[in-house]
């Protein structure tokens, strides 16, 4: 069984418990999906505190709408990822409305030598900073791939774009990130 | 600086292949040369950078959630929107039928009516002065005040102050986080009725079994089913109601909003709810909560 299938099966089982009023259902979902969702939201939003609030909203929405989700119609994990994406984007909009934008990283200087192989390992903080320079439209599919480990077809479904568009957006995000971390 | 077409196609296919996707899903990359990077140093560096970018993200994605955050999330299930109070006493007789019933009974027995009236008059005269407290506070068995004062039915809590009120049945209400002022309309073991006209107060109510608890706030009313909340009331501006544990209901002139733990609602003087958002009491020094010690089910 693929890891994603195992996660989906566990999520379905946990959601069934949650619908029956068993708090253990949510605990299992938090343990199963919480770390990756938090990683996704933290990198999408650029701030841990915003990501915590967005994740809390995600699970509160999940609890409120647990009875409406039919696992036979769509995947449970896909449904939860869609909620998280919506909450993350809402948080970004709120932040913009409040004028509370993150300081964008400085524009990248031209890479010293595009052919040079840099051996130094990148720190997570460097990647996080660079991510804030990637437009949200590109950041979302890139992070769905890297943090949630979703295949292109599922990302396409969740973000309402074609698979080719997803491939192109992820490539563009990588190119931008590369420019920032090399400069 | 534009890349040669061969490099663009190679990198598109490389990026897709890096994700375990068929190069075909990279659209224009379908006709790429897989051996392109043996001759192209720039594309070799590109491949190397993809790996450098991926490593820290992959390592971070399975990090355990911070402990306090995990507790916040787990509590949603206990005090979440789908959990409804189950112990609210059910009314067995419709209230409006009662006057007809006892009035009709007394009208049929004039002597009983006269005797009952006299007894009621005696009770009204005697009980308010029986324990030196207003009749509505007759259930108040304990009172601890620090930088706070209770004058008649008005309780004032200064900044840094604290007040603890206990009923004869052992239910207790702790108030802090002022400045704030409450009017104690009723504080008994059969029900609590308070009014907050302005100011800010945190409150912790312990009650088992639960009894009706109402906190009037301008045009709205807060119905408490437990247990820790903060109301900051601004009669002319925006008020906030924050719930740290348990859940409360905000009853506006037009609606009833259940506010579960870890949520904040904002409302206008007219009672219109303007926002409902996440609330993190663990970062709030006034609550001083420790996740592992939070009681969620009073």
PDB file of N, CA, C and O in Angstrom, chain A residues 7-20 29 65-80:
ATOM      1  N   UNK A   7      -2.361   6.892   4.580  1.00  0.00           N
ATOM      2  CA  UNK A   7      -2.793   8.124   5.264  1.00  0.00           C
ATOM      3  C   UNK A   7      -4.279   8.368   5.006  1.00  0.00           C
ATOM      4  O   UNK A   7      -5.034   8.726   5.909  1.00  0.00           O
ATOM      5  N   UNK A   8      -4.699   8.150   3.769  1.00  0.00           N
ATOM      6  CA  UNK A   8      -6.104   8.359   3.435  1.00  0.00           C
ATOM      7  C   UNK A   8      -7.004   7.413   4.234  1.00  0.00           C
ATOM      8  O   UNK A   8      -8.032   7.824   4.771  1.00  0.00           O
ATOM      9  N   UNK A   9      -6.559   6.161   4.344  1.00  0.00           N
ATOM     10  CA  UNK A   9      -7.377   5.190   5.067  1.00  0.00           C
ATOM     11  C   UNK A   9      -7.468   5.549   6.555  1.00  0.00           C
ATOM     12  O   UNK A   9      -8.541   5.490   7.156  1.00  0.00           O
ATOM     13  N   UNK A  10      -6.333   5.953   7.120  1.00  0.00           N
ATOM     14  CA  UNK A  10      -6.337   6.349   8.536  1.00  0.00           C
ATOM     15  C   UNK A  10      -7.190   7.590   8.756  1.00  0.00           C
ATOM     16  O   UNK A  10      -7.891   7.718   9.757  1.00  0.00           O
ATOM     17  N   UNK A  11      -7.105   8.519   7.804  1.00  0.00           N
ATOM     18  CA  UNK A  11      -7.901   9.753   7.927  1.00  0.00           C
ATOM     19  C   UNK A  11      -9.387   9.432   7.851  1.00  0.00           C
ATOM     20  O   UNK A  11     -10.192  10.004   8.588  1.00  0.00           O
ATOM     21  N   UNK A  12      -9.757   8.527   6.971  1.00  0.00           N
ATOM     22  CA  UNK A  12     -11.175   8.149   6.856  1.00  0.00           C
ATOM     23  C   UNK A  12     -11.663   7.539   8.169  1.00  0.00           C
ATOM     24  O   UNK A  12     -12.754   7.849   8.649  1.00  0.00           O
ATOM     25  N   UNK A  13     -10.833   6.662   8.741  1.00  0.00           N
ATOM     26  CA  UNK A  13     -11.219   6.007   9.981  1.00  0.00           C
ATOM     27  C   UNK A  13     -11.342   7.026  11.121  1.00  0.00           C
ATOM     28  O   UNK A  13     -12.299   6.989  11.906  1.00  0.00           O
ATOM     29  N   UNK A  14     -10.365   7.943  11.186  1.00  0.00           N
ATOM     30  CA  UNK A  14     -10.387   8.960  12.251  1.00  0.00           C
ATOM     31  C   UNK A  14     -11.604   9.868  12.091  1.00  0.00           C
ATOM     32  O   UNK A  14     -12.259  10.225  13.078  1.00  0.00           O
ATOM     33  N   UNK A  15     -11.924  10.227  10.854  1.00  0.00           N
ATOM     34  CA  UNK A  15     -13.075  11.103  10.626  1.00  0.00           C
ATOM     35  C   UNK A  15     -14.375  10.401  11.023  1.00  0.00           C
ATOM     36  O   UNK A  15     -15.298  11.032  11.547  1.00  0.00           O
ATOM     37  N   UNK A  16     -14.422   9.093  10.784  1.00  0.00           N
ATOM     38  CA  UNK A  16     -15.618   8.346  11.174  1.00  0.00           C
ATOM     39  C   UNK A  16     -15.804   8.428  12.695  1.00  0.00           C
ATOM     40  O   UNK A  16     -16.902   8.655  13.190  1.00  0.00           O
ATOM     41  N   UNK A  17     -14.709   8.276  13.429  1.00  0.00           N
ATOM     42  CA  UNK A  17     -14.798   8.390  14.895  1.00  0.00           C
ATOM     43  C   UNK A  17     -15.239   9.794  15.309  1.00  0.00           C
ATOM     44  O   UNK A  17     -16.030   9.959  16.222  1.00  0.00           O
ATOM     45  N   UNK A  18     -14.690  10.796  14.630  1.00  0.00           N
ATOM     46  CA  UNK A  18     -15.029  12.184  14.970  1.00  0.00           C
ATOM     47  C   UNK A  18     -16.521  12.429  14.744  1.00  0.00           C
ATOM     48  O   UNK A  18     -17.187  13.074  15.554  1.00  0.00           O
ATOM     49  N   UNK A  19     -17.030  11.889  13.655  1.00  0.00           N
ATOM     50  CA  UNK A  19     -18.463  12.068  13.358  1.00  0.00           C
ATOM     51  C   UNK A  19     -19.340  11.406  14.411  1.00  0.00           C
ATOM     52  O   UNK A  19     -20.455  11.832  14.658  1.00  0.00           O
ATOM     53  N   UNK A  20     -18.812  10.349  15.022  1.00  0.00           N
ATOM     54  CA  UNK A  20     -19.578   9.648  16.066  1.00  0.00           C
ATOM     55  C   UNK A  20     -19.418  10.325  17.423  1.00  0.00           C
ATOM     56  O   UNK A  20     -19.885   9.807  18.435  1.00  0.00           O
ATOM     57  N   UNK A  29      -6.433  12.725  13.764  1.00  0.00           N
ATOM     58  CA  UNK A  29      -6.234  13.561  12.571  1.00  0.00           C
ATOM     59  C   UNK A  29      -5.142  14.610  12.809  1.00  0.00           C
ATOM     60  O   UNK A  29      -4.343  14.902  11.922  1.00  0.00           O
ATOM     61  N   UNK A  65     -17.735  20.657   9.947  1.00  0.00           N
ATOM     62  CA  UNK A  65     -18.292  20.123   8.707  1.00  0.00           C
ATOM     63  C   UNK A  65     -18.054  18.622   8.549  1.00  0.00           C
ATOM     64  O   UNK A  65     -18.260  18.087   7.458  1.00  0.00           O
ATOM     65  N   UNK A  66     -17.624  17.994   9.625  1.00  0.00           N
ATOM     66  CA  UNK A  66     -17.291  16.563   9.516  1.00  0.00           C
ATOM     67  C   UNK A  66     -18.476  15.745   9.029  1.00  0.00           C
ATOM     68  O   UNK A  66     -18.323  14.799   8.260  1.00  0.00           O
ATOM     69  N   UNK A  67     -19.664  16.161   9.452  1.00  0.00           N
ATOM     70  CA  UNK A  67     -20.854  15.402   9.069  1.00  0.00           C
ATOM     71  C   UNK A  67     -21.210  15.538   7.601  1.00  0.00           C
ATOM     72  O   UNK A  67     -21.967  14.739   7.059  1.00  0.00           O
ATOM     73  N   UNK A  68     -20.668  16.574   6.961  1.00  0.00           N
ATOM     74  CA  UNK A  68     -21.025  16.811   5.557  1.00  0.00           C
ATOM     75  C   UNK A  68     -20.109  16.084   4.588  1.00  0.00           C
ATOM     76  O   UNK A  68     -20.394  16.009   3.401  1.00  0.00           O
ATOM     77  N   UNK A  69     -18.975  15.593   5.084  1.00  0.00           N
ATOM     78  CA  UNK A  69     -18.006  14.990   4.174  1.00  0.00           C
ATOM     79  C   UNK A  69     -18.358  13.536   3.925  1.00  0.00           C
ATOM     80  O   UNK A  69     -18.556  12.771   4.867  1.00  0.00           O
ATOM     81  N   UNK A  70     -18.449  13.179   2.676  1.00  0.00           N
ATOM     82  CA  UNK A  70     -18.760  11.790   2.329  1.00  0.00           C
ATOM     83  C   UNK A  70     -17.517  11.144   1.726  1.00  0.00           C
ATOM     84  O   UNK A  70     -17.133  11.459   0.602  1.00  0.00           O
ATOM     85  N   UNK A  71     -16.874  10.211   2.476  1.00  0.00           N
ATOM     86  CA  UNK A  71     -15.621   9.623   1.986  1.00  0.00           C
ATOM     87  C   UNK A  71     -15.809   8.840   0.692  1.00  0.00           C
ATOM     88  O   UNK A  71     -14.853   8.593  -0.035  1.00  0.00           O
ATOM     89  N   UNK A  72     -17.052   8.462   0.396  1.00  0.00           N
ATOM     90  CA  UNK A  72     -17.263   7.704  -0.841  1.00  0.00           C
ATOM     91  C   UNK A  72     -17.277   8.618  -2.061  1.00  0.00           C
ATOM     92  O   UNK A  72     -17.175   8.167  -3.193  1.00  0.00           O
ATOM     93  N   UNK A  73     -17.452   9.890  -1.827  1.00  0.00           N
ATOM     94  CA  UNK A  73     -17.496  10.837  -2.944  1.00  0.00           C
ATOM     95  C   UNK A  73     -16.106  11.425  -3.221  1.00  0.00           C
ATOM     96  O   UNK A  73     -15.676  11.519  -4.362  1.00  0.00           O
ATOM     97  N   UNK A  74     -15.393  11.813  -2.199  1.00  0.00           N
ATOM     98  CA  UNK A  74     -14.067  12.405  -2.403  1.00  0.00           C
ATOM     99  C   UNK A  74     -13.136  11.974  -1.292  1.00  0.00           C
ATOM    100  O   UNK A  74     -13.581  11.442  -0.275  1.00  0.00           O
ATOM    101  N   UNK A  75     -11.846  12.182  -1.488  1.00  0.00           N
ATOM    102  CA  UNK A  75     -10.896  11.749  -0.475  1.00  0.00           C
ATOM    103  C   UNK A  75     -10.952  12.671   0.743  1.00  0.00           C
ATOM    104  O   UNK A  75     -11.167  13.883   0.617  1.00  0.00           O
ATOM    105  N   UNK A  76     -10.783  12.065   1.910  1.00  0.00           N
ATOM    106  CA  UNK A  76     -10.828  12.829   3.160  1.00  0.00           C
ATOM    107  C   UNK A  76      -9.615  13.754   3.247  1.00  0.00           C
ATOM    108  O   UNK A  76      -9.735  14.928   3.598  1.00  0.00           O
ATOM    109  N   UNK A  77      -8.447  13.230   2.901  1.00  0.00           N
ATOM    110  CA  UNK A  77      -7.252  14.075   3.001  1.00  0.00           C
ATOM    111  C   UNK A  77      -7.353  15.248   2.019  1.00  0.00           C
ATOM    112  O   UNK A  77      -6.999  16.371   2.362  1.00  0.00           O
ATOM    113  N   UNK A  78      -7.860  14.983   0.826  1.00  0.00           N
ATOM    114  CA  UNK A  78      -8.008  16.068  -0.153  1.00  0.00           C
ATOM    115  C   UNK A  78      -8.930  17.147   0.371  1.00  0.00           C
ATOM    116  O   UNK A  78      -8.661  18.339   0.220  1.00  0.00           O
ATOM    117  N   UNK A  79     -10.008  16.703   1.004  1.00  0.00           N
ATOM    118  CA  UNK A  79     -10.963  17.662   1.584  1.00  0.00           C
ATOM    119  C   UNK A  79     -10.277  18.517   2.663  1.00  0.00           C
ATOM    120  O   UNK A  79     -10.440  19.733   2.716  1.00  0.00           O
ATOM    121  N   UNK A  80      -9.468  17.865   3.504  1.00  0.00           N
ATOM    122  CA  UNK A  80      -8.792  18.597   4.583  1.00  0.00           C
ATOM    123  C   UNK A  80      -7.723  19.534   4.000  1.00  0.00           C
ATOM    124  O   UNK A  80      -7.570  20.672   4.446  1.00  0.00           O
TER     125      UNK A  80
END
